[in-house]
Amino acid sequence: MAHFCFMVFGSRGDVQPMVAVAAQLVKMGHRATLCTGGRFKKMIEDQGIIFQETALDLMELADSSEGKRVFQAPMKNMSLARRLLIYYILPRFRTSLSQCYEAAKDADIIIYHPKVFGAVDMAEQLGIPCVVMPAVPIIYPVKEFPNLGLTTRSLGHWLNRLSYKVNNWAEGSYIQEVNNFRKTDLQLPSRKAGVYARFRRGKEIPILYPFSKLLFETVQSWKGHVELSGFCFLQQEEKLNNITEDFLKESEKPVLVTFGSVEIPQQSDVFHKLCAALEKTNNRAICIGRMERYLGGKQPTEFVKSNVLFMQEAPYFSLFPRVKGVMFHGGIGTGSTALQCGVPLIPIPISADQPFWAKRYEQIGCSTATIHIKHNQLLHNVERMAGLLQKESGTYNAANYLIHIVN
């Protein structure tokens, strides 16, 4: 029995694939520990995974008024972002490194998100392998698309590859804390930032991308350098509540609307347009998320209509097969779940890597963003994609890959 130690500082989209793989390893008779923010404790422990809370909880920051201002307009709020980095993120980051190291002391392998600077240092001191597992394809330089941290628009083959050089500088703001950790906890000398961005002792650090190859059939640059396991889903037995069941049974399938943790620009305007579109097309909708985000701060009674149901959260795998389409922010977590369930996508990308994924959905013919495609062809493509994805066993593949690395 091997001990797998996962480390991630990030959102649910960063955490959930790791939970899925860790849960699969537990089912296969291994031991798994996951180090992350406190709000994910129940989800992790419910899967039989050992939970190690970290002081740095980026979801807590994202929910704060200051965090929302920075995430919505980072360039406009650069001074605030700098203050949050110095007084909130860095102190908690330093404490989190020590917490992760304690959890990893008897581990056989470390699987880390690239934001966990210092994870490779721990593996070096412990003499164990490590694997980087990001939630977006941002590590290995490819010619087909640029570093998503810079842009989602292709810069041409040469510049696309060159754009990944910025990964070497990402650690710069954290290197003082990393070196303090190396000196105090690991008894190692200081090092330069970016040393472990891709290499360890001259060899490439193994990269595990929890994505389906079906979305990247045109990408050849990864061959021999990156493991694409297929999507890693956390399958949970969850039932819909009675209110949702009654709404679904009232009439034909509704459209599902969700923007995840993304703040919606011009919120009330979005809801007014949605209501108008529903009335014009004789459709219904289920909106997932905090109600005030859709209503622009107005009282719900001013807006709620009989053809719209609001839900704070919902079990996606139980709900998605019962809707006619998913209108969402374009993120890979929601998008991959909808594809697995055979539901057409209606992406409205807002920021970050969302335009990149929206383009991928369009390229495989499973998104309404391709305006020239006929609706019946869209449904055929989605049904075909669902059948292929359901055969992939991405979570099992990822677990087997990590076991192979350990062995």
Short mmCIF file of C-alpha atoms in Angstrom, two decimals:
data_model
loop_
_atom_site.label_atom_id
_atom_site.label_comp_id
_atom_site.label_asym_id
_atom_site.label_seq_id
_atom_site.Cartn_x
_atom_site.Cartn_y
_atom_site.Cartn_z
CA MET A 1 0.00 0.00 0.00
CA ALA A 2 1.46 3.34 -1.09
CA HIS A 3 0.78 6.77 0.41
CA PHE A 4 -0.11 9.48 -2.13
CA CYS A 5 0.06 13.09 -0.90
CA PHE A 6 -1.86 15.71 -2.93
CA MET A 7 -1.28 19.46 -2.47
CA VAL A 8 -3.40 22.25 -3.97
CA PHE A 9 -4.09 25.92 -3.20
CA GLY A 10 -7.01 26.98 -5.38
CA SER A 11 -10.66 26.85 -6.37
CA ARG A 12 -13.05 23.92 -6.55
CA GLY A 13 -12.01 23.46 -10.17
CA ASP A 14 -8.41 22.93 -9.01
CA VAL A 15 -9.32 20.71 -6.06
CA GLN A 16 -12.03 18.41 -7.41
CA PRO A 17 -9.92 16.47 -9.99
CA MET A 18 -7.40 15.71 -7.24
CA VAL A 19 -10.19 14.55 -4.92
CA ALA A 20 -11.46 12.25 -7.68
CA VAL A 21 -8.05 10.67 -8.28
CA ALA A 22 -7.29 10.39 -4.56
CA ALA A 23 -10.67 8.71 -3.99
CA GLN A 24 -9.90 6.22 -6.77
CA LEU A 25 -6.55 5.39 -5.16
CA VAL A 26 -8.31 4.79 -1.83
CA LYS A 27 -10.71 2.40 -3.58
CA MET A 28 -7.70 0.57 -5.01
CA GLY A 29 -6.39 -0.04 -1.48
CA HIS A 30 -3.93 2.84 -1.14
CA ARG A 31 -3.70 5.71 1.33
CA ALA A 32 -4.25 9.30 0.16
CA THR A 33 -3.83 12.65 1.87
CA LEU A 34 -5.02 15.94 0.39
CA CYS A 35 -3.70 19.30 1.61
CA THR A 36 -5.92 22.29 0.83
CA GLY A 37 -8.25 24.96 2.25
CA GLY A 38 -10.77 24.24 4.99
CA ARG A 39 -13.94 24.58 2.98
CA PHE A 40 -13.19 21.34 1.13
CA LYS A 41 -12.84 19.27 4.32
CA LYS A 42 -16.18 17.44 4.12
CA MET A 43 -15.93 16.68 0.40
CA ILE A 44 -12.47 15.17 0.96
CA GLU A 45 -13.18 13.19 4.11
CA ASP A 46 -16.44 11.81 2.67
CA GLN A 47 -14.25 9.99 0.11
CA GLY A 48 -12.08 8.31 2.74
CA ILE A 49 -9.19 10.69 2.03
CA ILE A 50 -7.06 12.10 4.86
CA PHE A 51 -7.58 15.87 5.00
CA GLN A 52 -4.78 18.29 5.93
CA GLU A 53 -6.03 21.86 6.23
CA THR A 54 -3.78 24.63 4.94
CA ALA A 55 -3.71 28.19 6.19
CA LEU A 56 -3.98 29.54 2.65
CA ASP A 57 -7.57 29.28 1.41
CA LEU A 58 -7.91 31.11 -1.90
CA MET A 59 -11.67 30.49 -1.97
CA GLU A 60 -11.98 32.47 1.27
CA LEU A 61 -10.05 35.30 -0.37
CA ALA A 62 -12.18 35.13 -3.54
CA ASP A 63 -15.35 35.53 -1.46
CA SER A 64 -14.09 38.64 0.33
CA SER A 65 -14.97 42.12 -0.97
CA GLU A 66 -11.28 42.88 -1.60
CA GLY A 67 -10.74 39.59 -3.39
CA LYS A 68 -13.76 40.14 -5.62
CA ARG A 69 -12.45 43.56 -6.66
CA VAL A 70 -9.08 42.07 -7.61
CA PHE A 71 -10.47 39.04 -9.46
CA GLN A 72 -12.97 41.17 -11.40
CA ALA A 73 -10.46 43.83 -12.50
CA PRO A 74 -6.85 42.87 -11.62
CA MET A 75 -5.21 45.63 -13.68
CA LYS A 76 -7.45 48.30 -12.17
CA ASN A 77 -6.77 47.11 -8.61
CA MET A 78 -3.05 46.36 -8.78
CA SER A 79 -2.20 48.20 -5.56
CA LEU A 80 -4.91 46.28 -3.68
CA ALA A 81 -3.66 43.03 -5.21
CA ARG A 82 -0.16 43.82 -3.98
CA ARG A 83 -1.43 44.48 -0.44
CA LEU A 84 -3.38 41.22 -0.41
CA LEU A 85 -0.29 39.36 -1.58
CA ILE A 86 1.94 40.84 1.13
CA TYR A 87 -0.43 40.83 4.10
CA TYR A 88 -2.79 37.92 3.35
CA ILE A 89 -1.38 35.43 0.84
CA LEU A 90 2.35 35.24 1.62
CA PRO A 91 2.10 34.68 5.42
CA ARG A 92 -0.52 31.97 4.92
CA PHE A 93 1.45 30.48 2.03
CA ARG A 94 4.52 30.09 4.25
CA THR A 95 2.52 28.39 7.01
CA SER A 96 0.86 26.13 4.43
CA LEU A 97 4.23 24.85 3.19
CA SER A 98 5.03 23.58 6.69
CA GLN A 99 1.58 21.99 6.95
CA CYS A 100 2.01 20.24 3.60
CA TYR A 101 5.48 19.02 4.54
CA GLU A 102 4.22 17.44 7.77
CA ALA A 103 1.54 15.60 5.78
CA ALA A 104 4.09 14.36 3.24
CA LYS A 105 6.77 13.04 5.61
CA ASP A 106 5.67 9.41 5.24
CA ALA A 107 4.38 9.73 1.66
CA ASP A 108 5.66 7.73 -1.31
CA ILE A 109 4.87 10.46 -3.85
CA ILE A 110 3.73 14.10 -3.98
CA ILE A 111 1.12 15.23 -6.51
CA TYR A 112 0.91 19.01 -6.57
CA HIS A 113 -0.81 21.93 -8.24
CA PRO A 114 1.68 24.40 -9.78
CA LYS A 115 0.64 27.10 -7.28
CA VAL A 116 2.21 25.02 -4.51
CA PHE A 117 5.71 26.41 -4.92
CA GLY A 118 7.92 24.36 -2.63
CA ALA A 119 6.34 20.97 -3.37
CA VAL A 120 9.33 19.82 -5.44
CA ASP A 121 11.66 21.00 -2.65
CA MET A 122 9.79 18.70 -0.26
CA ALA A 123 10.11 15.77 -2.68
CA GLU A 124 13.85 16.44 -3.00
CA GLN A 125 14.40 16.40 0.76
CA LEU A 126 12.23 13.30 1.22
CA GLY A 127 13.79 11.49 -1.73
CA ILE A 128 10.44 10.66 -3.34
CA PRO A 129 8.96 11.28 -6.84
CA CYS A 130 6.58 14.12 -7.58
CA VAL A 131 4.01 14.80 -10.31
CA VAL A 132 2.51 18.18 -11.25
CA MET A 133 -1.25 18.09 -11.86
CA PRO A 134 -2.66 21.45 -13.00
CA ALA A 135 -6.31 22.16 -13.78
CA VAL A 136 -5.37 23.87 -17.07
CA PRO A 137 -2.72 22.86 -19.68
CA ILE A 138 -0.21 25.48 -18.67
CA ILE A 139 3.05 23.61 -17.97
CA TYR A 140 4.58 22.03 -21.07
CA PRO A 141 5.37 24.49 -23.92
CA VAL A 142 3.44 23.65 -27.07
CA LYS A 143 3.29 25.31 -30.46
CA GLU A 144 -0.47 24.86 -30.87
CA PHE A 145 -1.58 27.45 -28.29
CA PRO A 146 0.11 29.98 -25.96
CA ASN A 147 0.47 30.08 -22.19
CA LEU A 148 -3.09 30.63 -20.97
CA GLY A 149 -1.78 32.88 -18.20
CA LEU A 150 -0.93 35.44 -20.89
CA THR A 151 -3.55 35.07 -23.60
CA THR A 152 -5.93 32.59 -25.21
CA ARG A 153 -5.25 33.91 -28.72
CA SER A 154 -2.63 32.06 -30.77
CA LEU A 155 0.61 34.00 -31.30
CA GLY A 156 2.04 31.65 -33.92
CA HIS A 157 4.05 28.49 -33.33
CA TRP A 158 7.31 30.11 -32.21
CA LEU A 159 5.79 32.72 -29.88
CA ASN A 160 3.31 30.20 -28.49
CA ARG A 161 6.20 28.03 -27.27
CA LEU A 162 8.16 31.04 -26.03
CA SER A 163 5.21 32.28 -23.96
CA TYR A 164 5.65 29.40 -21.50
CA LYS A 165 8.92 30.95 -20.32
CA VAL A 166 6.86 33.14 -17.99
CA ASN A 167 6.31 30.03 -15.82
CA ASN A 168 9.93 30.41 -14.71
CA TRP A 169 9.09 33.81 -13.22
CA ALA A 170 5.77 32.87 -11.56
CA GLU A 171 7.53 31.86 -8.35
CA GLY A 172 9.32 35.20 -8.03
CA SER A 173 6.90 36.78 -5.53
CA TYR A 174 7.04 33.65 -3.34
CA ILE A 175 10.72 32.73 -3.42
CA GLN A 176 11.58 34.47 -0.16
CA GLU A 177 9.01 32.33 1.68
CA VAL A 178 10.13 29.21 -0.20
CA ASN A 179 13.75 29.82 0.82
CA ASN A 180 12.73 30.48 4.42
CA PHE A 181 10.91 27.14 4.31
CA ARG A 182 13.95 25.41 2.79
CA LYS A 183 16.24 26.81 5.49
CA THR A 184 13.92 26.33 8.50
CA ASP A 185 12.02 23.13 7.70
CA LEU A 186 14.13 21.33 5.10
CA GLN A 187 17.62 22.44 6.22
CA LEU A 188 18.48 23.18 2.59
CA PRO A 189 20.30 26.19 1.10
CA SER A 190 18.50 28.95 -0.79
CA ARG A 191 17.77 28.59 -4.50
CA LYS A 192 16.66 30.78 -7.39
CA ALA A 193 13.04 31.16 -8.46
CA GLY A 194 11.86 28.96 -11.31
CA VAL A 195 14.43 26.20 -10.82
CA TYR A 196 11.70 23.58 -10.48
CA ALA A 197 9.21 25.04 -12.97
CA ARG A 198 9.65 22.01 -15.27
CA PHE A 199 12.81 20.15 -14.35
CA ARG A 200 14.23 18.29 -11.38
CA ARG A 201 17.86 17.21 -11.46
CA GLY A 202 17.92 17.76 -15.21
CA LYS A 203 14.89 15.53 -15.88
CA GLU A 204 11.37 16.66 -16.76
CA ILE A 205 8.94 16.59 -13.85
CA PRO A 206 6.07 14.23 -14.86
CA ILE A 207 2.95 16.16 -15.93
CA LEU A 208 -0.54 14.71 -15.45
CA TYR A 209 -3.30 16.62 -17.25
CA PRO A 210 -6.78 15.43 -16.12
CA PHE A 211 -8.33 16.14 -19.53
CA SER A 212 -9.69 14.08 -22.39
CA LYS A 213 -7.53 13.58 -25.48
CA LEU A 214 -10.72 14.07 -27.49
CA LEU A 215 -10.46 17.84 -26.93
CA PHE A 216 -6.81 17.93 -28.02
CA GLU A 217 -6.58 15.73 -31.10
CA THR A 218 -4.71 18.49 -32.99
CA VAL A 219 -2.05 18.95 -30.28
CA GLN A 220 1.03 16.92 -31.19
CA SER A 221 3.64 18.75 -29.08
CA TRP A 222 2.70 16.88 -25.87
CA LYS A 223 3.62 13.46 -27.27
CA GLY A 224 6.01 11.69 -24.90
CA HIS A 225 6.02 14.58 -22.41
CA VAL A 226 2.51 14.79 -20.94
CA GLU A 227 0.04 12.20 -19.64
CA LEU A 228 -3.59 12.95 -20.58
CA SER A 229 -5.69 10.64 -18.43
CA GLY A 230 -9.16 11.66 -19.51
CA PHE A 231 -11.46 13.76 -17.33
CA CYS A 232 -11.37 12.89 -13.64
CA PHE A 233 -14.90 12.99 -12.26
CA LEU A 234 -15.92 12.65 -8.64
CA GLN A 235 -18.96 10.41 -8.88
CA GLN A 236 -21.29 10.94 -5.92
CA GLU A 237 -24.68 9.44 -5.21
CA GLU A 238 -26.78 12.58 -4.77
CA LYS A 239 -30.49 13.05 -5.26
CA LEU A 240 -32.33 16.17 -6.36
CA ASN A 241 -34.57 17.80 -3.77
CA ASN A 242 -38.36 17.72 -4.09
CA ILE A 243 -38.63 21.33 -5.32
CA THR A 244 -36.27 20.60 -8.21
CA GLU A 245 -38.01 17.32 -9.02
CA ASP A 246 -41.41 19.09 -9.14
CA PHE A 247 -40.02 21.83 -11.38
CA LEU A 248 -38.51 19.31 -13.79
CA LYS A 249 -41.75 17.35 -14.02
CA GLU A 250 -43.93 20.42 -14.66
CA SER A 251 -43.08 20.77 -18.32
CA GLU A 252 -40.38 20.10 -20.93
CA LYS A 253 -36.68 20.11 -20.07
CA PRO A 254 -35.31 23.50 -18.92
CA VAL A 255 -32.04 25.20 -19.84
CA LEU A 256 -29.50 25.22 -17.02
CA VAL A 257 -27.61 28.46 -16.25
CA THR A 258 -24.54 28.57 -14.04
CA PHE A 259 -21.44 30.76 -13.83
CA GLY A 260 -19.62 28.83 -11.11
CA SER A 261 -17.62 31.10 -8.82
CA VAL A 262 -17.21 33.74 -11.55
CA GLU A 263 -18.67 37.17 -10.87
CA ILE A 264 -21.12 38.11 -13.63
CA PRO A 265 -20.70 41.58 -15.16
CA GLN A 266 -23.95 43.62 -15.27
CA GLN A 267 -25.77 40.97 -13.27
CA SER A 268 -29.34 42.27 -13.35
CA ASP A 269 -29.04 43.01 -17.08
CA VAL A 270 -28.04 39.39 -17.68
CA PHE A 271 -31.11 38.16 -15.82
CA HIS A 272 -33.47 40.53 -17.67
CA LYS A 273 -32.10 39.30 -21.00
CA LEU A 274 -32.42 35.69 -19.88
CA CYS A 275 -36.06 36.17 -18.89
CA ALA A 276 -36.83 37.89 -22.19
CA ALA A 277 -35.17 35.08 -24.13
CA LEU A 278 -37.07 32.42 -22.17
CA GLU A 279 -40.41 34.09 -22.86
CA LYS A 280 -39.63 34.60 -26.56
CA THR A 281 -38.59 30.97 -27.06
CA ASN A 282 -41.14 29.47 -24.65
CA ASN A 283 -38.39 27.93 -22.49
CA ARG A 284 -37.69 27.47 -18.81
CA ALA A 285 -34.44 27.70 -16.84
CA ILE A 286 -32.71 26.53 -13.68
CA CYS A 287 -30.15 29.03 -12.36
CA ILE A 288 -27.46 27.67 -10.06
CA GLY A 289 -25.54 29.98 -7.72
CA ARG A 290 -26.24 32.75 -5.27
CA MET A 291 -29.53 34.34 -6.25
CA GLU A 292 -28.34 37.92 -5.66
CA ARG A 293 -25.65 37.47 -8.31
CA TYR A 294 -28.33 37.01 -10.95
CA LEU A 295 -30.64 39.69 -9.54
CA GLY A 296 -28.14 42.52 -9.25
CA GLY A 297 -28.78 42.97 -5.53
CA LYS A 298 -32.56 43.44 -6.03
CA GLN A 299 -35.11 41.63 -3.91
CA PRO A 300 -35.97 38.20 -5.37
CA THR A 301 -39.72 38.94 -5.40
CA GLU A 302 -39.16 41.63 -8.04
CA PHE A 303 -37.69 39.13 -10.50
CA VAL A 304 -38.51 35.50 -9.79
CA LYS A 305 -40.85 34.04 -12.39
CA SER A 306 -42.68 30.73 -12.61
CA ASN A 307 -40.45 29.57 -15.47
CA VAL A 308 -37.19 30.07 -13.51
CA LEU A 309 -35.94 28.04 -10.55
CA PHE A 310 -33.00 29.27 -8.46
CA MET A 311 -30.71 26.78 -6.70
CA GLN A 312 -27.77 27.60 -4.44
CA GLU A 313 -26.01 24.43 -5.57
CA ALA A 314 -26.93 21.15 -7.23
CA PRO A 315 -25.55 17.65 -7.90
CA TYR A 316 -24.46 18.05 -11.53
CA PHE A 317 -24.49 14.39 -12.52
CA SER A 318 -28.08 14.04 -11.29
CA LEU A 319 -29.33 17.28 -12.85
CA PHE A 320 -27.47 17.67 -16.16
CA PRO A 321 -29.03 14.66 -17.96
CA ARG A 322 -32.44 16.24 -17.34
CA VAL A 323 -31.80 19.62 -18.99
CA LYS A 324 -31.72 20.52 -22.70
CA GLY A 325 -28.55 22.62 -22.58
CA VAL A 326 -26.04 24.22 -20.20
CA MET A 327 -25.40 27.97 -20.44
CA PHE A 328 -22.24 28.63 -18.45
CA HIS A 329 -18.93 30.50 -18.12
CA GLY A 330 -16.99 28.04 -20.26
CA GLY A 331 -14.95 26.45 -17.44
CA ILE A 332 -13.65 22.93 -17.95
CA GLY A 333 -15.26 21.46 -14.80
CA THR A 334 -18.83 22.32 -15.80
CA GLY A 335 -18.14 21.79 -19.50
CA SER A 336 -16.66 18.31 -19.13
CA THR A 337 -19.52 17.22 -16.86
CA ALA A 338 -22.09 18.41 -19.41
CA LEU A 339 -20.25 16.57 -22.20
CA GLN A 340 -20.12 13.39 -20.10
CA CYS A 341 -23.89 13.69 -19.64
CA GLY A 342 -24.50 14.29 -23.36
CA VAL A 343 -25.83 17.84 -22.96
CA PRO A 344 -25.19 20.65 -25.51
CA LEU A 345 -23.06 23.56 -24.32
CA ILE A 346 -23.85 27.28 -24.49
CA PRO A 347 -20.60 28.88 -23.28
CA ILE A 348 -20.41 32.56 -22.34
CA PRO A 349 -16.71 32.94 -21.43
CA ILE A 350 -15.92 35.84 -19.12
CA SER A 351 -12.26 35.66 -18.11
CA ALA A 352 -9.10 33.60 -17.52
CA ASP A 353 -8.95 30.29 -19.42
CA GLN A 354 -12.69 30.24 -20.23
CA PRO A 355 -12.34 31.52 -23.85
CA PHE A 356 -9.77 28.76 -24.46
CA TRP A 357 -12.14 26.00 -23.35
CA ALA A 358 -15.09 27.59 -25.18
CA LYS A 359 -13.07 27.40 -28.40
CA ARG A 360 -12.28 23.72 -27.71
CA TYR A 361 -16.00 22.92 -27.30
CA GLU A 362 -16.70 24.69 -30.57
CA GLN A 363 -13.93 22.81 -32.40
CA ILE A 364 -15.39 19.43 -31.47
CA GLY A 365 -18.86 20.55 -32.56
CA CYS A 366 -20.53 20.34 -29.14
CA SER A 367 -21.19 24.03 -28.56
CA THR A 368 -23.74 26.49 -29.92
CA ALA A 369 -20.85 28.94 -30.36
CA THR A 370 -20.41 27.39 -33.81
CA ILE A 371 -23.20 29.42 -35.38
CA HIS A 372 -23.12 27.66 -38.77
CA ILE A 373 -23.82 24.21 -37.29
CA LYS A 374 -27.36 22.88 -37.39
CA HIS A 375 -29.07 22.09 -34.09
CA ASN A 376 -29.70 18.40 -34.91
CA GLN A 377 -26.03 17.98 -35.82
CA LEU A 378 -25.08 19.56 -32.48
CA LEU A 379 -27.17 17.01 -30.60
CA HIS A 380 -25.63 14.18 -32.60
CA ASN A 381 -22.11 15.44 -31.82
CA VAL A 382 -22.84 15.75 -28.11
CA GLU A 383 -24.35 12.25 -27.91
CA ARG A 384 -21.32 10.82 -29.73
CA MET A 385 -18.90 12.70 -27.44
CA ALA A 386 -20.74 11.50 -24.33
CA GLY A 387 -20.41 7.90 -25.48
CA LEU A 388 -16.66 8.29 -26.07
CA LEU A 389 -16.03 10.08 -22.76
CA GLN A 390 -17.95 7.46 -20.80
CA LYS A 391 -15.49 4.84 -22.08
CA GLU A 392 -12.38 6.78 -21.05
CA SER A 393 -12.18 6.02 -17.29
CA GLY A 394 -10.04 9.13 -16.75
CA THR A 395 -9.97 8.88 -12.96
CA TYR A 396 -8.87 5.24 -13.08
CA ASN A 397 -6.24 6.06 -15.72
CA ALA A 398 -4.84 8.89 -13.60
CA ALA A 399 -4.65 6.67 -10.52
CA ASN A 400 -2.86 3.94 -12.48
CA TYR A 401 -0.40 6.48 -13.89
CA LEU A 402 0.51 7.65 -10.36
CA ILE A 403 0.90 4.06 -9.16
CA HIS A 404 3.25 3.45 -12.10
CA ILE A 405 5.34 6.49 -11.10
CA VAL A 406 5.61 5.23 -7.52
CA ASN A 407 6.57 1.72 -8.61
#
